PDB file of C-alpha atoms in Angstrom:
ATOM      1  CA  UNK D   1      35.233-171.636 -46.976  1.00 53.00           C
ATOM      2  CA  UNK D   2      38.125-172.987 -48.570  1.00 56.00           C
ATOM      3  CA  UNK D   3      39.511-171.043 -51.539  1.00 56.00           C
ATOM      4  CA  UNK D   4      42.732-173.654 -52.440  1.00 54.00           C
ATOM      5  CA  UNK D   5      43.797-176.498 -52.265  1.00 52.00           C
ATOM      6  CA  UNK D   6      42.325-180.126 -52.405  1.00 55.00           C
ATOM      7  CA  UNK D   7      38.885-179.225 -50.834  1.00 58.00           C
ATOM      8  CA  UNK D   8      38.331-175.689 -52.628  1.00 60.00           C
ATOM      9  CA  UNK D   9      35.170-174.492 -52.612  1.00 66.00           C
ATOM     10  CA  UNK D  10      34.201-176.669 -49.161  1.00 73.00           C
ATOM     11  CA  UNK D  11      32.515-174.198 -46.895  1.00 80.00           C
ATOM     12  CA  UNK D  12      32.341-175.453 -43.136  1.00 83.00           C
ATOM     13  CA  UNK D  13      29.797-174.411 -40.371  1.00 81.00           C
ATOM     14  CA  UNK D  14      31.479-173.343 -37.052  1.00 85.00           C
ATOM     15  CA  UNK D  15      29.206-175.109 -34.760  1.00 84.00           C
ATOM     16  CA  UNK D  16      30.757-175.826 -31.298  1.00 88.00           C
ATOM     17  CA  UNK D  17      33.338-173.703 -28.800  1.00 95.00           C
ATOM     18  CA  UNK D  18      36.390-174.795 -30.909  1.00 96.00           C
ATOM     19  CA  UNK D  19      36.816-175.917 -34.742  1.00 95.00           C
ATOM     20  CA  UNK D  20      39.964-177.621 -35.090  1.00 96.00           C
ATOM     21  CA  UNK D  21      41.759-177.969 -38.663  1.00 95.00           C
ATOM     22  CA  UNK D  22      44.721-180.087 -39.491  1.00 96.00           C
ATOM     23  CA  UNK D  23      45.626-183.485 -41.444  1.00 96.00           C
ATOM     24  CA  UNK D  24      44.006-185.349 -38.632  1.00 96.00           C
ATOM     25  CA  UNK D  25      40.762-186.908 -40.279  1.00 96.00           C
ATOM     26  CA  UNK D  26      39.367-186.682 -36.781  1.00 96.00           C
ATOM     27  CA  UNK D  27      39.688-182.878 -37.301  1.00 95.00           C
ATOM     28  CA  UNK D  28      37.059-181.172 -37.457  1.00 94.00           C
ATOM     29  CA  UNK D  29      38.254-179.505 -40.711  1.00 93.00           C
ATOM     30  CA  UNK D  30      40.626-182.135 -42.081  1.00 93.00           C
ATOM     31  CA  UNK D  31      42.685-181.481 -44.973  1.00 92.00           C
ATOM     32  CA  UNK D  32      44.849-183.117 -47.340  1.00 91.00           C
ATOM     33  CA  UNK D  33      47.972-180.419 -46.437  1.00 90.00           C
ATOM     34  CA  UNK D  34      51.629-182.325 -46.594  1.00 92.00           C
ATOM     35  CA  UNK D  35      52.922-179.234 -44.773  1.00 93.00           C
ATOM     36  CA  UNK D  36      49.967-178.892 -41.973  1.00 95.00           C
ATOM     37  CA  UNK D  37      50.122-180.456 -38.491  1.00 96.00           C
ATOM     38  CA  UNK D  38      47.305-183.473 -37.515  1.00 96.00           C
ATOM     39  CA  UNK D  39      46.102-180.601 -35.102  1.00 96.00           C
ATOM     40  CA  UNK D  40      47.592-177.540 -36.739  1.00 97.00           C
ATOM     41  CA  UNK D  41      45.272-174.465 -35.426  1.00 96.00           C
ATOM     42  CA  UNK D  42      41.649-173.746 -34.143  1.00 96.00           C
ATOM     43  CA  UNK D  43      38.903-171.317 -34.692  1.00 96.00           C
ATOM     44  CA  UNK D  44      37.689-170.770 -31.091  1.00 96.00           C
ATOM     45  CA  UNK D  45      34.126-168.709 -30.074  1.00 94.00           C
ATOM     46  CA  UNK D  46      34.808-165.846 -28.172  1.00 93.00           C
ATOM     47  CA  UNK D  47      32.733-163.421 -26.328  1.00 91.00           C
ATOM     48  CA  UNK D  48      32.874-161.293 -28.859  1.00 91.00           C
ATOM     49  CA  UNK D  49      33.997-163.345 -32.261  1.00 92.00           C
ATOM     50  CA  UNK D  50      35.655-165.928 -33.838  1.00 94.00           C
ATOM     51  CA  UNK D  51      39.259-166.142 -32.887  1.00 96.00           C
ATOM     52  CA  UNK D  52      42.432-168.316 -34.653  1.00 96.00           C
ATOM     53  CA  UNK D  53      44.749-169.448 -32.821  1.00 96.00           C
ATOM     54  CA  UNK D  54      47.958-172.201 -34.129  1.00 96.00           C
ATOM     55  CA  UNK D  55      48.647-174.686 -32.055  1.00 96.00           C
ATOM     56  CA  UNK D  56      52.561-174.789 -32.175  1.00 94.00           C
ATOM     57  CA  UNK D  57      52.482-176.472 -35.606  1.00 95.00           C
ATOM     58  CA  UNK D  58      55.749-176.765 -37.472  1.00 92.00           C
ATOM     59  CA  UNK D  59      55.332-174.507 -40.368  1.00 94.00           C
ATOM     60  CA  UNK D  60      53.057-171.991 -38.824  1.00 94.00           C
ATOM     61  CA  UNK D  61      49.312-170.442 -40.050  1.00 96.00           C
ATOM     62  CA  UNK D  62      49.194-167.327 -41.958  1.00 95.00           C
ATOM     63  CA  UNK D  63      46.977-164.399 -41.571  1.00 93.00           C
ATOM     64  CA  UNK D  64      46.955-161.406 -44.701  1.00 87.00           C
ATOM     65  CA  UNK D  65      49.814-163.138 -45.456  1.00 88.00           C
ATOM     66  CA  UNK D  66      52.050-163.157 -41.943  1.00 91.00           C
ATOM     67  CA  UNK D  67      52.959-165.318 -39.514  1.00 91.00           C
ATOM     68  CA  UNK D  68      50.632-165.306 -36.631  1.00 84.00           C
ATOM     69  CA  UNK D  69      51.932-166.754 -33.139  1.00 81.00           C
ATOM     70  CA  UNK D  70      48.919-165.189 -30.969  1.00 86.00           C
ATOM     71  CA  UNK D  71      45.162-165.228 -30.753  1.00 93.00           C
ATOM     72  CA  UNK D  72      43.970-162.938 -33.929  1.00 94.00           C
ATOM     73  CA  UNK D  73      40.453-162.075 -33.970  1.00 95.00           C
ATOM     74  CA  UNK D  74      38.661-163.495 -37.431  1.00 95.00           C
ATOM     75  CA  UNK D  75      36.734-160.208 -39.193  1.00 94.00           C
ATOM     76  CA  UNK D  76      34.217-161.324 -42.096  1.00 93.00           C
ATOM     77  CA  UNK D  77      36.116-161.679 -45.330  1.00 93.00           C
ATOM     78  CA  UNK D  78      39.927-162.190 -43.699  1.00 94.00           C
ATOM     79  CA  UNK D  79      41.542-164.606 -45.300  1.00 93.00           C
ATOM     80  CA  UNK D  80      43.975-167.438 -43.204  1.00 94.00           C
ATOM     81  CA  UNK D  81      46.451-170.169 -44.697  1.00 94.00           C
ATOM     82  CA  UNK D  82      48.167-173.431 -43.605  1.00 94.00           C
ATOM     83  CA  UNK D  83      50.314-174.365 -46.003  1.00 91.00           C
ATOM     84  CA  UNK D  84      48.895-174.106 -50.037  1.00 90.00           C
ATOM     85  CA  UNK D  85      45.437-174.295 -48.514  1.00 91.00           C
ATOM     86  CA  UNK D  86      44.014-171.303 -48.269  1.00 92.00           C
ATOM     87  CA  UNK D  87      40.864-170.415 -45.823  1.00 92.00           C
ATOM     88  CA  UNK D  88      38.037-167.562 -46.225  1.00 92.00           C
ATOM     89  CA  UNK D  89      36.599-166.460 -42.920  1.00 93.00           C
ATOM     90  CA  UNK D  90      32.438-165.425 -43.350  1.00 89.00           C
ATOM     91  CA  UNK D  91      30.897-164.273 -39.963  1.00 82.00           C
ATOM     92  CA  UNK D  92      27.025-164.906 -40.682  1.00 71.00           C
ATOM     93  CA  UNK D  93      24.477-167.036 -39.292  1.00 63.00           C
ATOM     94  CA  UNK D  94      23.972-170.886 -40.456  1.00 54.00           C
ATOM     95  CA  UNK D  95      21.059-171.497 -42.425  1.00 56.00           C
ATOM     96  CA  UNK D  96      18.275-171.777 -40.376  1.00 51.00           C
ATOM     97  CA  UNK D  97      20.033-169.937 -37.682  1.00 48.00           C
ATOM     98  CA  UNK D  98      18.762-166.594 -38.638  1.00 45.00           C
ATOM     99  CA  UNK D  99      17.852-164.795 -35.192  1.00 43.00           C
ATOM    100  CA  UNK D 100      18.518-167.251 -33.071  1.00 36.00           C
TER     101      UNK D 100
END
């Protein structure tokens, strides 16, 4: 879910292996972010989680507020930013996904 910026409140469904986000509208999280790469970082499907990665953007993506340069596991309820547009991180199934 997105908690600022121009899309707040837009939740998104990680669906495939990776879930890129950036100003790219071919991303599969665009966003309107002056200061965020057109492929800025992913959200890739581990083994055992959801990890973030950046993908050498400019002006970096934030995790509890620091500059992450590495793989950092996603834990339900962290909380990630690019730019002013800040991302909350919920590890549950989709709807309809229950048990599956």
């Amino acid at each position: 879910m997105i908690t600022t910026g121009t899309r707040r409140e837009a939740e998104f469904v990680l669906r495939g292996e990776e879930t890129t986000i950036g100003r790219d509208p071919a991303a599969d999280v665009p966003i309107d972010e002056p200061s965020a790469s057109r492929r800025h970082a992913v959200i890739v499907r581990g083994r055992d989680g959801f990890y973030l990665r950046d993908l050498g953007s400019t002006n970096g993506t934030y995790l509890f507020g620091l500059l992450h340069d590495e793989d950092k596991r996603l834990m339900e309820g962290d909380r990630f930013r690019i730019g002013r547009t800040e991302f909350l991180f919920h590890d549950r199934p989709a709807e309809g996904q229950e048990g599956s």
